[in-house]
Short mmCIF file of C-alpha atoms and ligand atoms in Angstrom, two decimals:
data_model
loop_
_atom_site.label_atom_id
_atom_site.label_comp_id
_atom_site.label_asym_id
_atom_site.label_seq_id
_atom_site.Cartn_x
_atom_site.Cartn_y
_atom_site.Cartn_z
CA MET A 585 36.32 40.26 -26.92
CA ARG A 586 37.85 42.44 -24.22
CA PRO A 587 39.78 45.58 -25.18
CA ILE A 588 43.53 45.27 -25.77
CA ARG A 589 45.14 45.75 -22.35
CA ILE A 590 48.32 47.70 -21.83
CA ALA A 591 50.20 47.20 -18.55
CA LEU A 592 52.03 50.39 -17.75
CA THR A 593 54.80 50.77 -15.16
CA LYS A 594 53.70 53.32 -12.55
CA GLY A 595 55.84 56.39 -11.92
CA ARG A 596 58.49 57.85 -14.23
CA LEU A 597 57.70 55.64 -17.23
CA GLU A 598 53.98 56.35 -16.75
CA LYS A 599 54.52 60.11 -17.23
CA ARG A 600 56.58 59.68 -20.39
CA THR A 601 54.12 57.14 -21.79
CA VAL A 602 51.21 59.57 -21.25
CA LYS A 603 53.15 62.13 -23.29
CA LEU A 604 53.78 59.54 -25.99
CA PHE A 605 50.10 58.57 -26.11
CA GLU A 606 49.07 62.23 -26.29
CA SER A 607 51.41 62.81 -29.20
CA ILE A 608 49.71 59.92 -31.02
CA GLY A 609 46.48 61.84 -30.43
CA PHE A 610 45.04 59.55 -27.72
CA ASP A 611 42.67 61.12 -25.20
CA CYS A 612 44.48 60.51 -21.87
CA LYS A 613 42.13 62.50 -19.60
CA GLN A 614 41.05 59.51 -17.54
CA LEU A 615 44.62 58.25 -17.23
CA ILE A 616 45.84 61.65 -16.06
CA ASN A 617 42.95 62.20 -13.63
CA LYS A 618 42.93 58.63 -12.42
CA GLY A 619 42.60 59.22 -8.66
CA ARG A 620 43.06 55.79 -7.10
CA ARG A 621 41.73 53.84 -10.08
CA LEU A 622 44.09 51.22 -11.52
CA ILE A 623 42.36 50.33 -14.81
CA LEU A 624 41.80 53.27 -17.12
CA PRO A 625 40.28 53.53 -20.59
CA VAL A 626 42.43 55.23 -23.23
CA GLU A 627 40.71 55.31 -26.62
CA SER A 628 39.77 51.68 -27.33
CA TYR A 629 42.42 50.35 -24.97
CA GLU A 630 42.51 49.54 -21.28
CA VAL A 631 45.57 50.81 -19.43
CA VAL A 632 46.52 48.92 -16.27
CA LEU A 633 48.91 50.65 -13.82
CA ALA A 634 51.29 48.30 -12.07
CA LYS A 635 54.73 47.95 -10.50
CA ALA A 636 57.45 47.05 -12.97
CA ALA A 637 57.85 43.39 -12.04
CA ASP A 638 54.07 42.95 -12.05
CA VAL A 639 53.87 44.34 -15.61
CA ILE A 640 55.95 41.36 -16.67
CA THR A 641 53.79 38.93 -14.68
CA TYR A 642 50.57 40.26 -16.25
CA VAL A 643 51.97 40.18 -19.79
CA GLU A 644 53.60 36.72 -19.40
CA ASN A 645 50.32 35.32 -18.16
CA GLY A 646 48.25 36.94 -20.90
CA VAL A 647 45.90 39.03 -18.75
CA CYS A 648 47.56 42.06 -20.38
CA ASP A 649 48.55 41.96 -24.06
CA ILE A 650 51.17 44.69 -24.05
CA GLY A 651 53.55 45.99 -21.38
CA ILE A 652 55.65 49.10 -21.01
CA VAL A 653 58.54 48.40 -18.70
CA GLY A 654 62.23 49.14 -18.19
CA LYS A 655 64.96 46.92 -19.63
CA ASP A 656 66.26 46.59 -16.05
CA THR A 657 63.13 44.69 -14.98
CA ILE A 658 63.13 42.62 -18.17
CA ALA A 659 66.75 41.61 -17.62
CA GLU A 660 66.07 40.69 -13.99
CA TYR A 661 62.72 38.95 -14.21
CA GLY A 662 62.23 37.05 -17.44
CA HIS A 663 61.84 36.57 -21.09
CA SER A 664 58.61 34.67 -21.88
CA PHE A 665 57.28 37.44 -24.11
CA TYR A 666 58.31 39.39 -27.18
CA GLU A 667 60.35 42.56 -26.61
CA VAL A 668 59.35 44.55 -29.65
CA LEU A 669 60.31 48.21 -29.27
CA ASP A 670 62.82 50.45 -27.54
CA LEU A 671 60.93 53.60 -26.56
CA GLY A 672 64.13 55.60 -26.14
CA PHE A 673 63.10 57.17 -22.83
CA GLY A 674 63.71 56.13 -19.24
CA LYS A 675 67.38 56.00 -20.16
CA CYS A 676 69.83 55.00 -17.44
CA ARG A 677 72.32 52.20 -16.85
CA PHE A 678 73.22 49.39 -14.54
CA ALA A 679 76.55 49.89 -12.84
CA LEU A 680 78.77 48.40 -10.20
CA ALA A 681 79.60 51.16 -7.74
CA GLY A 682 81.49 51.51 -4.49
CA LYS A 683 83.13 53.96 -2.12
CA LYS A 684 85.19 56.61 -3.83
CA GLY A 685 88.92 55.90 -3.91
CA VAL A 686 88.59 52.28 -2.73
CA ASP A 687 90.05 49.67 -5.13
CA PHE A 688 87.20 47.16 -5.33
CA TRP A 689 89.23 44.59 -7.29
CA SER A 690 92.13 44.34 -4.85
CA GLY A 691 92.42 41.61 -2.22
CA TYR A 692 91.47 37.92 -2.34
CA ASN A 693 88.44 37.89 -0.08
CA ALA A 694 85.02 37.11 -1.62
CA LYS A 695 83.25 40.40 -2.23
CA CYS A 696 79.81 41.23 -0.94
CA ILE A 697 77.32 43.10 -3.20
CA ALA A 698 74.04 44.81 -2.35
CA THR A 699 71.39 45.11 -5.04
CA LYS A 700 67.72 45.17 -5.90
CA TYR A 701 68.65 43.04 -8.92
CA PRO A 702 70.29 39.80 -7.67
CA ASN A 703 70.09 38.02 -11.04
CA ILE A 704 71.83 40.87 -12.89
CA ALA A 705 74.51 41.05 -10.19
CA ARG A 706 75.15 37.29 -10.18
CA GLN A 707 75.35 37.14 -13.99
CA PHE A 708 77.78 40.05 -14.08
CA PHE A 709 80.20 38.40 -11.64
CA GLU A 710 79.72 34.90 -13.12
CA LYS A 711 80.96 36.25 -16.46
CA LYS A 712 84.06 37.47 -14.68
CA GLY A 713 84.47 34.09 -12.92
CA MET A 714 84.15 35.77 -9.56
CA ASP A 715 82.38 34.26 -6.58
CA VAL A 716 80.47 36.98 -4.71
CA LYS A 717 77.87 37.12 -1.97
CA VAL A 718 74.76 38.97 -3.10
CA ILE A 719 72.47 40.64 -0.55
CA LYS A 720 69.01 41.79 -1.72
CA ILE A 721 68.09 45.31 -0.63
CA GLU A 722 64.71 46.84 -1.52
CA GLY A 723 65.54 50.54 -1.84
CA SER A 724 68.31 53.12 -1.39
CA VAL A 725 70.83 50.36 -2.08
CA GLU A 726 73.58 53.00 -1.73
CA LEU A 727 73.21 52.70 2.04
CA ALA A 728 74.71 49.18 2.15
CA PRO A 729 78.38 50.07 1.44
CA LEU A 730 78.06 53.29 3.44
CA LEU A 731 76.96 51.30 6.48
CA GLY A 732 79.70 48.76 5.92
CA LEU A 733 77.31 45.92 4.99
CA THR A 734 78.77 45.33 1.50
CA ASP A 735 81.84 46.17 -0.61
CA ALA A 736 79.79 47.57 -3.47
CA ILE A 737 76.37 47.84 -5.11
CA VAL A 738 74.88 46.86 -8.44
CA ASP A 739 72.23 49.46 -9.11
CA ILE A 740 70.64 51.83 -11.61
CA VAL A 741 72.47 55.07 -12.24
CA GLU A 742 70.59 57.85 -14.01
CA THR A 743 72.20 61.25 -13.39
CA GLY A 744 74.84 59.92 -11.01
CA ALA A 745 73.73 62.45 -8.33
CA THR A 746 72.86 59.81 -5.71
CA LEU A 747 76.31 58.23 -6.00
CA LYS A 748 78.07 61.57 -5.93
CA GLU A 749 76.18 62.98 -2.97
CA ASN A 750 77.01 59.86 -0.96
CA GLY A 751 80.72 59.59 -1.72
CA LEU A 752 80.32 56.68 -4.12
CA GLU A 753 81.56 56.21 -7.69
CA ILE A 754 81.05 53.91 -10.64
CA ILE A 755 83.53 51.00 -10.73
CA GLU A 756 82.21 49.51 -13.98
CA GLU A 757 79.18 50.07 -16.20
CA ILE A 758 77.13 46.91 -16.77
CA MET A 759 74.43 47.66 -19.34
CA PRO A 760 72.32 50.49 -20.75
CA ILE A 761 68.64 50.62 -19.84
CA SER A 762 65.59 52.23 -21.44
CA ALA A 763 61.83 51.69 -21.58
CA ARG A 764 60.68 48.79 -23.80
CA VAL A 765 57.39 47.56 -25.22
CA ILE A 766 56.74 43.88 -24.59
CA VAL A 767 53.94 41.74 -26.04
CA ASN A 768 52.33 38.51 -24.83
CA MET A 769 53.23 35.65 -27.19
CA ALA A 770 49.68 34.40 -27.78
CA SER A 771 48.23 37.91 -28.17
CA MET A 772 50.84 38.61 -30.86
CA LYS A 773 49.26 35.81 -32.95
CA LEU A 774 45.61 36.10 -31.96
CA ARG A 775 45.28 39.92 -32.02
CA LYS A 776 48.04 40.64 -34.50
CA ASN A 777 46.33 43.49 -36.37
CA GLU A 778 45.24 45.47 -33.32
CA ILE A 779 48.67 45.12 -31.73
CA GLU A 780 50.52 45.99 -34.92
CA ASN A 781 48.40 49.10 -35.36
CA LEU A 782 49.25 50.32 -31.86
CA LEU A 783 52.96 49.57 -32.35
CA LEU A 784 52.91 51.50 -35.60
CA ASP A 785 51.26 54.51 -33.91
CA ILE A 786 53.93 54.39 -31.19
CA GLU A 787 56.77 54.14 -33.71
CA VAL A 788 55.50 57.12 -35.73
CA ALA A 789 55.09 59.23 -32.56
CA LYS A 790 58.57 58.21 -31.46
CA GLU A 791 60.10 59.32 -34.74
CA VAL A 792 58.32 62.67 -34.65
CA GLY A 793 59.90 63.11 -31.22
CA ILE A 794 58.29 63.32 -27.81
C1 PRP B 577 67.13 54.79 -8.33
C2 PRP B 577 68.44 54.02 -8.12
C3 PRP B 577 69.34 55.05 -7.50
C4 PRP B 577 68.88 56.36 -8.15
C5 PRP B 577 69.83 56.76 -9.23
O1 PRP B 577 66.42 54.78 -7.17
O2 PRP B 577 68.22 52.90 -7.29
O3 PRP B 577 69.18 55.09 -6.11
O4 PRP B 577 67.57 56.10 -8.72
O5 PRP B 577 69.47 57.99 -9.81
P1 PRP B 577 70.53 59.13 -10.05
O6 PRP B 577 71.75 58.50 -10.70
O7 PRP B 577 69.83 60.10 -10.97
O8 PRP B 577 70.87 59.73 -8.71
P2 PRP B 577 64.92 55.27 -7.06
O9 PRP B 577 64.86 56.76 -7.10
O10 PRP B 577 64.12 54.58 -8.11
O11 PRP B 577 64.51 54.83 -5.59
P3 PRP B 577 64.84 53.51 -4.72
O12 PRP B 577 66.27 53.57 -4.32
O13 PRP B 577 63.90 53.60 -3.56
O14 PRP B 577 64.54 52.33 -5.61
#
């Protein structure tokens, strides 16, 4: 049988996860000195480095058993897996934001929203019974209202510095976000013990504090 595979979101969550693994006592040398390699051994596990949305794809399809990914990506891309643990890091929030001092809610015209997360944005406005036009932007979403493309954005806010430095402000908070552990549904049954052992290690390390 192949080793248990963990799909890990590259970037910020990767760094925090390495710390978490080290506090469990895992040898992360290969993961830290990975060079351009994408599959790294960590103890008896295989760690796969991937973009957030791809972590979900690999776990949903069972080629990875476990995933570490932000709640933002989970909320946007799907639910065909078990979400088993909140890691408590990677904390930020989804918010609706627009130009400072502009009343977003006034007027009767249909609003236009820029976002990297069209499903989150649509659901948010559907709940309010508002019809909006959503435009998908791949990065630096804050540019869209500044350039006059949209009335507002739905995006991740962490420190709030990006909004502030660009003359934008939060109109309404949408939901809190943090890193989560997800598990493939079949793996949870077929490799229950191995997965439960890893989850237990993570929970203990989390409680001790990382
Ligand atoms: C995210 C998000 C905001 C920024 C918020 O972008 O889209 O732009 O971080 O962080 P802050 O509240 O601490 O300023 P990211 O840095 O991931 O880059 P991207 O815009 O290219 O996706």
